[in-house]
Amino acid sequence: MGAFPALSSPKICFNRHSVTLPNQPTIKQIFPRRLKQTKLISITCSALNSPGGNLPPLVVVGSANADIYVEIDRLPKEGETVSAKTGQTLAGGKGANQAVCGAKLEYPTYFLGQVGDDAHGKLIIDALEGGGVFVDYLNVVTDAPTGHAVVMLQSDGQNSIIVVGGANMACWPENLDLEVVKNAGVVLLQREIPDSVNIHVAKAARTADVPVILDAGGVDAPFPDELLHYINILSPNESELARITDMSTDSFEQISQAVDKCHKMGVKQLLVKLGSKGAALFTEGEVPIRQSIVPAAKVVDTTGAGDTFTAAFAVALVQGKSKQECLKFAAAAAALCVQVKGAIPSMPDRVSVMRLLQAHFGNAV
């Protein structure tokens, strides 16, 4: 994989195939129905017969939220009340988004995270299973509600989001069985769960030579040095890069200077998402690889576009594609994502991505 394999808080604990905690119900007890209880080392799902071959799974450790969508013409000013055209609750959260994206791209994907014992938790479990994600390591907690987010969607498809952490940020138990992480092809993390959890997972992945991609989205707080030490790729957007470095990111030159600062912080590679300007992969000591957007027929909702890009990049990476191919694949997936309302509902399938790659680039990755 070239340079890719080179990351007083809540703690952690999962058992394989079903999670059991003292006085905590399992998913089966709360939502009694058949779950996909598939052993990691003997996965026989159709995903393994797809272009992923017998490669190890994508493992996403992160957040799951109920996204409460309100469609508005514009954001309210301070002290102002505006009326929403519609309101709707859909499954989301950066971790769940990325997991469903990986599974819909026909790659075997596990999700490790937490939801509450409530209707929103059931909504998320249904969405994950419906998307083909293995939920063996999903934990249901009774001491915190499912995380949720208020998504203010404007008519041009742009959004502003307020996140309530809920179960994502609380009640993490003490001993996490990380066998699934150590057997992964790549691990995806975000900052909508405690840094202590991310550090624990990233450290385990590093010991097993499993690449770790950290999406910078989530809590607006300084990055722990220990977390940056154990990751292989940091993936911020422009505004997140600006916050991390306390530098301007208005031009590509400024972005490059901010990336240099990240290199000095110990991050060897950065996958920077640049919105309408595309993306760029920076590897220390190498020329940046830039990727323009794949034009979307229409932009309905940009929620989840960054998660789609990151997850699609990870899928192409674990399949052994070149860096340029990974970027193209991710750009095509993101272009399809923005054409559908909602985060998880907008995750594209592999066939659609391959068709768009063929149409736009003249070849499929």
Short mmCIF file of C-alpha atoms in Angstrom, two decimals:
data_model
loop_
_atom_site.label_atom_id
_atom_site.label_comp_id
_atom_site.label_asym_id
_atom_site.label_seq_id
_atom_site.Cartn_x
_atom_site.Cartn_y
_atom_site.Cartn_z
CA MET A 1 0.00 0.00 0.00
CA GLY A 2 2.95 2.34 -0.50
CA ALA A 3 3.14 4.98 2.22
CA PHE A 4 -0.30 4.30 3.66
CA PRO A 5 0.72 2.00 6.57
CA ALA A 6 3.62 4.38 8.01
CA LEU A 7 -2.91 7.31 15.95
CA SER A 8 -9.96 10.64 32.74
CA SER A 9 -12.22 9.93 29.62
CA PRO A 10 -14.89 7.32 28.87
CA LYS A 11 -13.53 3.80 28.30
CA ILE A 12 -14.43 0.79 26.23
CA CYS A 13 -15.77 -2.93 26.07
CA PHE A 14 -17.27 -5.15 23.40
CA ASN A 15 -17.68 -8.91 23.05
CA ARG A 16 -17.62 -10.60 19.69
CA HIS A 17 -20.90 -11.19 17.83
CA SER A 18 -23.15 -9.78 20.56
CA VAL A 19 -22.36 -7.20 23.17
CA THR A 20 -23.05 -7.98 26.79
CA LEU A 21 -22.51 -5.61 29.65
CA PRO A 22 -23.55 -5.80 33.28
CA ASN A 23 -27.17 -4.67 33.42
CA GLN A 24 -27.03 -3.71 29.74
CA PRO A 25 -29.33 -5.38 27.18
CA THR A 26 -28.09 -6.74 23.90
CA ILE A 27 -29.55 -5.71 20.56
CA LYS A 28 -31.50 -8.96 20.39
CA GLN A 29 -33.11 -8.31 23.78
CA ILE A 30 -34.17 -4.82 22.87
CA PHE A 31 -35.03 -5.30 19.22
CA PRO A 32 -35.86 -9.03 19.05
CA ARG A 33 -35.36 -10.15 15.50
CA ARG A 34 -32.79 -11.97 13.43
CA LEU A 35 -29.46 -10.17 13.24
CA LYS A 36 -26.53 -10.93 10.96
CA GLN A 37 -24.34 -12.80 13.43
CA THR A 38 -21.53 -13.68 11.04
CA LYS A 39 -18.08 -14.76 12.22
CA LEU A 40 -15.28 -12.49 11.07
CA ILE A 41 -12.96 -15.27 9.93
CA SER A 42 -15.60 -17.15 7.99
CA ILE A 43 -17.56 -14.38 6.26
CA THR A 44 -19.44 -15.79 3.30
CA CYS A 45 -21.53 -12.75 2.40
CA SER A 46 -21.88 -11.78 -1.24
CA ALA A 47 -19.57 -8.81 -0.64
CA LEU A 48 -16.60 -11.15 -0.55
CA ASN A 49 -17.46 -12.39 -4.00
CA SER A 50 -17.50 -8.82 -5.31
CA PRO A 51 -14.42 -6.83 -6.41
CA GLY A 52 -13.21 -6.91 -2.78
CA GLY A 53 -12.26 -10.56 -3.19
CA ASN A 54 -11.10 -12.18 0.05
CA LEU A 55 -9.59 -9.01 1.43
CA PRO A 56 -10.07 -8.22 5.14
CA PRO A 57 -13.03 -6.03 6.07
CA LEU A 58 -13.45 -2.32 6.40
CA VAL A 59 -14.04 -1.54 10.09
CA VAL A 60 -15.72 1.74 11.03
CA VAL A 61 -15.57 2.80 14.67
CA GLY A 62 -17.68 5.86 15.26
CA SER A 63 -20.95 7.67 15.72
CA ALA A 64 -24.55 6.87 14.86
CA ASN A 65 -27.15 9.64 14.97
CA ALA A 66 -30.77 10.26 14.17
CA ASP A 67 -30.63 13.21 11.78
CA ILE A 68 -33.57 15.57 12.22
CA TYR A 69 -33.90 17.39 8.90
CA VAL A 70 -35.57 20.79 8.59
CA GLU A 71 -35.77 22.39 5.14
CA ILE A 72 -35.46 26.17 5.25
CA ASP A 73 -34.94 28.99 2.75
CA ARG A 74 -32.16 30.53 4.83
CA LEU A 75 -30.53 30.28 8.22
CA PRO A 76 -32.19 32.31 10.99
CA LYS A 77 -30.44 35.44 12.22
CA GLU A 78 -29.70 35.94 15.90
CA GLY A 79 -32.96 36.19 17.84
CA GLU A 80 -35.03 35.29 14.77
CA THR A 81 -37.49 32.42 14.23
CA VAL A 82 -38.02 31.00 10.75
CA SER A 83 -40.48 28.39 9.54
CA ALA A 84 -39.33 25.11 8.02
CA LYS A 85 -40.94 23.77 4.87
CA THR A 86 -40.67 20.15 6.02
CA GLY A 87 -39.23 18.08 8.84
CA GLN A 88 -38.03 14.47 8.74
CA THR A 89 -35.90 12.11 10.83
CA LEU A 90 -33.38 9.89 9.04
CA ALA A 91 -30.51 7.68 10.18
CA GLY A 92 -27.05 9.23 10.05
CA GLY A 93 -23.91 10.04 12.04
CA LYS A 94 -20.47 10.12 10.48
CA GLY A 95 -19.59 6.57 11.53
CA ALA A 96 -22.86 5.02 10.42
CA ASN A 97 -22.73 6.96 7.14
CA GLN A 98 -19.26 5.66 6.34
CA ALA A 99 -20.17 2.10 7.29
CA VAL A 100 -23.23 2.02 5.03
CA CYS A 101 -21.21 3.59 2.24
CA GLY A 102 -18.60 0.83 2.49
CA ALA A 103 -21.23 -1.90 2.50
CA LYS A 104 -23.17 -0.42 -0.43
CA LEU A 105 -19.93 -0.31 -2.37
CA GLU A 106 -19.98 -4.11 -1.94
CA TYR A 107 -17.16 -4.34 0.54
CA PRO A 108 -17.59 -6.31 3.80
CA THR A 109 -17.99 -3.68 6.51
CA TYR A 110 -18.30 -3.80 10.29
CA PHE A 111 -19.59 -0.97 12.46
CA LEU A 112 -18.52 -0.51 16.08
CA GLY A 113 -20.55 2.05 17.96
CA GLN A 114 -23.34 2.76 20.41
CA VAL A 115 -27.04 3.65 20.27
CA GLY A 116 -29.60 4.18 23.00
CA ASP A 117 -32.48 1.93 23.96
CA ASP A 118 -35.02 4.03 22.08
CA ALA A 119 -36.83 4.50 18.78
CA HIS A 120 -33.90 6.36 17.24
CA GLY A 121 -31.64 3.44 18.08
CA LYS A 122 -33.96 1.07 16.27
CA LEU A 123 -34.04 3.46 13.29
CA ILE A 124 -30.25 3.34 13.06
CA ILE A 125 -29.99 -0.44 13.46
CA ASP A 126 -32.55 -0.90 10.70
CA ALA A 127 -30.60 1.47 8.43
CA LEU A 128 -27.27 -0.24 9.08
CA GLU A 129 -28.65 -3.73 8.50
CA GLY A 130 -30.61 -2.53 5.48
CA GLY A 131 -27.38 -1.17 4.05
CA GLY A 132 -25.62 -4.51 4.48
CA VAL A 133 -23.42 -3.55 7.44
CA PHE A 134 -22.40 -6.19 10.00
CA VAL A 135 -23.68 -4.99 13.39
CA ASP A 136 -22.07 -7.67 15.56
CA TYR A 137 -20.21 -5.01 17.55
CA LEU A 138 -23.00 -2.45 17.87
CA ASN A 139 -23.84 -1.78 21.52
CA VAL A 140 -27.21 -0.69 22.93
CA VAL A 141 -26.95 1.34 26.14
CA THR A 142 -29.68 2.23 28.60
CA ASP A 143 -27.98 5.14 30.34
CA ALA A 144 -27.95 7.56 27.39
CA PRO A 145 -30.21 8.34 24.44
CA THR A 146 -29.21 7.75 20.85
CA GLY A 147 -27.18 10.62 19.48
CA HIS A 148 -29.00 13.00 17.20
CA ALA A 149 -28.35 15.96 14.95
CA VAL A 150 -30.41 18.88 13.70
CA VAL A 151 -29.67 19.37 9.99
CA MET A 152 -30.74 22.75 8.63
CA LEU A 153 -30.98 22.15 4.88
CA GLN A 154 -31.16 25.21 2.64
CA SER A 155 -32.68 25.33 -0.83
CA ASP A 156 -29.26 25.24 -2.56
CA GLY A 157 -28.44 21.93 -0.89
CA GLN A 158 -25.98 23.40 1.63
CA ASN A 159 -26.45 22.57 5.28
CA SER A 160 -25.61 23.57 8.84
CA ILE A 161 -25.60 20.87 11.52
CA ILE A 162 -25.84 20.80 15.32
CA VAL A 163 -24.92 17.47 16.94
CA VAL A 164 -26.01 16.07 20.33
CA GLY A 165 -23.58 13.27 21.21
CA GLY A 166 -25.83 11.11 23.42
CA ALA A 167 -24.72 7.46 23.45
CA ASN A 168 -21.85 8.26 21.08
CA MET A 169 -20.06 10.21 23.79
CA ALA A 170 -21.17 8.45 26.98
CA CYS A 171 -21.31 5.04 28.67
CA TRP A 172 -18.40 3.45 26.81
CA PRO A 173 -17.43 0.40 28.85
CA GLU A 174 -13.98 -0.66 29.88
CA ASN A 175 -12.63 -3.59 27.88
CA LEU A 176 -12.90 -3.53 24.12
CA ASP A 177 -12.33 -6.75 22.18
CA LEU A 178 -10.39 -5.40 19.21
CA GLU A 179 -9.95 -8.62 17.24
CA VAL A 180 -12.12 -7.22 14.45
CA VAL A 181 -9.90 -4.12 14.30
CA LYS A 182 -6.70 -6.17 14.23
CA ASN A 183 -8.10 -8.26 11.35
CA ALA A 184 -9.29 -5.28 9.31
CA GLY A 185 -7.99 -4.12 5.96
CA VAL A 186 -8.46 -0.50 7.00
CA VAL A 187 -10.04 1.26 9.98
CA LEU A 188 -12.08 4.47 9.74
CA LEU A 189 -12.45 6.81 12.73
CA GLN A 190 -14.14 10.17 13.28
CA ARG A 191 -14.35 12.69 16.13
CA GLU A 192 -17.97 12.17 17.15
CA ILE A 193 -16.91 9.62 19.79
CA PRO A 194 -14.48 10.17 22.71
CA ASP A 195 -10.84 10.69 21.79
CA SER A 196 -9.93 7.99 24.32
CA VAL A 197 -11.88 5.43 22.27
CA ASN A 198 -10.23 6.54 19.04
CA ILE A 199 -6.77 6.35 20.61
CA HIS A 200 -7.41 2.86 21.96
CA VAL A 201 -8.63 1.61 18.57
CA ALA A 202 -5.90 3.35 16.57
CA LYS A 203 -3.18 1.98 18.85
CA ALA A 204 -4.50 -1.58 18.39
CA ALA A 205 -4.67 -1.11 14.62
CA ARG A 206 -1.09 0.16 14.53
CA THR A 207 0.20 -2.88 16.42
CA ALA A 208 -1.45 -5.09 13.77
CA ASP A 209 -0.15 -2.96 10.83
CA VAL A 210 -3.71 -1.98 9.89
CA PRO A 211 -3.96 1.48 8.24
CA VAL A 212 -6.11 4.02 10.09
CA ILE A 213 -7.92 6.94 8.44
CA LEU A 214 -9.20 9.61 10.81
CA ASP A 215 -11.96 11.88 9.52
CA ALA A 216 -11.42 15.23 11.26
CA GLY A 217 -15.14 15.99 11.42
CA GLY A 218 -16.83 16.09 14.79
CA VAL A 219 -15.93 17.78 18.05
CA ASP A 220 -14.24 21.17 17.68
CA ALA A 221 -11.36 20.59 20.09
CA PRO A 222 -7.58 20.20 19.85
CA PHE A 223 -6.33 16.86 18.58
CA PRO A 224 -4.50 14.76 21.16
CA ASP A 225 -0.90 14.24 20.05
CA GLU A 226 -1.25 10.55 20.86
CA LEU A 227 -4.13 10.18 18.41
CA LEU A 228 -2.22 11.86 15.61
CA HIS A 229 0.75 9.58 16.30
CA TYR A 230 -1.23 6.41 15.59
CA ILE A 231 -3.12 7.36 12.43
CA ASN A 232 -1.93 6.96 8.84
CA ILE A 233 -4.16 9.47 7.09
CA LEU A 234 -5.94 12.54 8.47
CA SER A 235 -8.94 13.63 6.40
CA PRO A 236 -10.22 17.15 7.11
CA ASN A 237 -12.20 19.55 4.97
CA GLU A 238 -10.97 23.13 4.47
CA SER A 239 -12.59 24.58 7.58
CA GLU A 240 -11.45 21.66 9.75
CA LEU A 241 -7.89 22.05 8.46
CA ALA A 242 -8.05 25.75 9.33
CA ARG A 243 -9.18 24.96 12.88
CA ILE A 244 -6.54 22.27 13.38
CA THR A 245 -3.69 24.53 12.29
CA ASP A 246 -5.08 27.99 13.15
CA MET A 247 -4.19 29.02 9.60
CA SER A 248 -6.12 30.36 6.62
CA THR A 249 -7.15 27.84 3.96
CA ASP A 250 -8.69 30.14 1.35
CA SER A 251 -6.25 29.21 -1.45
CA PHE A 252 -4.46 26.03 -2.42
CA GLU A 253 -1.16 27.63 -1.42
CA GLN A 254 -2.55 28.35 2.05
CA ILE A 255 -3.93 24.81 2.27
CA SER A 256 -0.49 23.45 1.38
CA GLN A 257 1.09 25.58 4.12
CA ALA A 258 -1.49 24.32 6.64
CA VAL A 259 -0.75 20.75 5.55
CA ASP A 260 2.98 21.38 6.13
CA LYS A 261 2.13 22.34 9.69
CA CYS A 262 0.24 19.05 10.09
CA HIS A 263 3.30 17.19 8.80
CA LYS A 264 5.33 18.86 11.55
CA MET A 265 2.68 17.66 14.02
CA GLY A 266 3.50 14.09 12.93
CA VAL A 267 0.78 13.45 10.32
CA LYS A 268 2.43 11.98 7.22
CA GLN A 269 -0.59 11.99 4.90
CA LEU A 270 -3.66 14.20 4.61
CA LEU A 271 -6.71 13.65 2.43
CA VAL A 272 -8.18 17.16 2.22
CA LYS A 273 -11.76 17.57 1.02
CA LEU A 274 -12.18 20.89 -0.80
CA GLY A 275 -15.92 20.98 -1.53
CA SER A 276 -16.66 22.29 -5.02
CA LYS A 277 -12.89 22.46 -5.68
CA GLY A 278 -12.50 18.71 -5.32
CA ALA A 279 -9.90 17.12 -3.07
CA ALA A 280 -6.17 16.65 -2.67
CA LEU A 281 -3.99 13.93 -1.19
CA PHE A 282 -0.83 15.23 0.47
CA THR A 283 1.98 12.83 1.31
CA GLU A 284 5.02 14.25 3.09
CA GLY A 285 7.94 14.61 0.68
CA GLU A 286 5.76 14.09 -2.42
CA VAL A 287 3.90 16.31 -4.86
CA PRO A 288 0.21 16.63 -3.87
CA ILE A 289 -2.28 14.72 -5.99
CA ARG A 290 -5.28 16.89 -6.85
CA GLN A 291 -8.70 15.57 -7.83
CA SER A 292 -11.44 17.74 -9.29
CA ILE A 293 -15.08 17.05 -8.55
CA VAL A 294 -17.17 14.81 -10.72
CA PRO A 295 -20.07 17.12 -11.68
CA ALA A 296 -23.44 16.19 -10.18
CA ALA A 297 -26.55 16.39 -12.32
CA LYS A 298 -28.19 18.26 -9.43
CA VAL A 299 -27.27 19.11 -5.84
CA VAL A 300 -30.06 18.22 -3.43
CA ASP A 301 -28.24 17.74 -0.12
CA THR A 302 -24.52 17.84 0.69
CA THR A 303 -25.00 16.05 4.03
CA GLY A 304 -22.84 12.94 4.07
CA ALA A 305 -20.82 13.87 0.97
CA GLY A 306 -17.58 14.07 2.93
CA ASP A 307 -18.33 10.76 4.66
CA THR A 308 -19.02 9.17 1.29
CA PHE A 309 -15.76 10.50 -0.12
CA THR A 310 -13.69 9.22 2.81
CA ALA A 311 -15.34 5.80 2.91
CA ALA A 312 -15.13 5.30 -0.86
CA PHE A 313 -11.44 6.26 -0.77
CA ALA A 314 -10.91 3.67 1.98
CA VAL A 315 -12.67 0.95 -0.01
CA ALA A 316 -10.55 1.60 -3.10
CA LEU A 317 -7.43 1.73 -0.92
CA VAL A 318 -8.03 -1.63 0.73
CA GLN A 319 -8.68 -3.12 -2.71
CA GLY A 320 -5.14 -2.14 -3.68
CA LYS A 321 -5.94 0.71 -6.06
CA SER A 322 -3.43 3.47 -6.77
CA LYS A 323 -3.77 6.81 -4.99
CA GLN A 324 -5.09 8.42 -8.17
CA GLU A 325 -7.66 5.65 -8.61
CA CYS A 326 -8.76 5.99 -4.98
CA LEU A 327 -9.37 9.72 -5.48
CA LYS A 328 -11.38 9.19 -8.69
CA PHE A 329 -13.52 6.49 -7.10
CA ALA A 330 -14.22 8.71 -4.10
CA ALA A 331 -15.07 11.71 -6.27
CA ALA A 332 -17.59 9.70 -8.28
CA ALA A 333 -19.23 8.33 -5.13
CA ALA A 334 -19.54 11.82 -3.61
CA ALA A 335 -21.09 13.17 -6.82
CA LEU A 336 -23.88 10.60 -6.55
CA CYS A 337 -24.36 11.21 -2.82
CA VAL A 338 -25.26 14.91 -3.15
CA GLN A 339 -28.13 14.13 -5.53
CA VAL A 340 -30.25 12.44 -2.84
CA LYS A 341 -31.69 13.86 0.39
CA GLY A 342 -30.41 12.39 3.64
CA ALA A 343 -27.06 10.93 4.64
CA ILE A 344 -27.48 7.15 4.76
CA PRO A 345 -30.24 7.15 2.10
CA SER A 346 -27.86 8.95 -0.27
CA MET A 347 -24.99 6.45 -0.10
CA PRO A 348 -24.43 5.17 -3.65
CA ASP A 349 -24.15 1.56 -4.75
CA ARG A 350 -21.08 0.22 -6.51
CA VAL A 351 -22.75 -0.28 -9.88
CA SER A 352 -23.79 3.38 -10.04
CA VAL A 353 -20.30 4.55 -9.08
CA MET A 354 -18.68 2.38 -11.73
CA ARG A 355 -21.09 3.67 -14.38
CA LEU A 356 -20.30 7.27 -13.47
CA LEU A 357 -16.56 6.55 -13.53
CA GLN A 358 -16.93 5.07 -16.99
CA ALA A 359 -18.98 8.01 -18.21
CA HIS A 360 -16.73 10.71 -16.72
CA PHE A 361 -13.23 9.25 -16.97
CA GLY A 362 -13.73 6.73 -19.78
CA ASN A 363 -12.64 3.84 -17.57
CA ALA A 364 -13.76 2.18 -14.35
CA VAL A 365 -11.51 1.98 -11.31
#
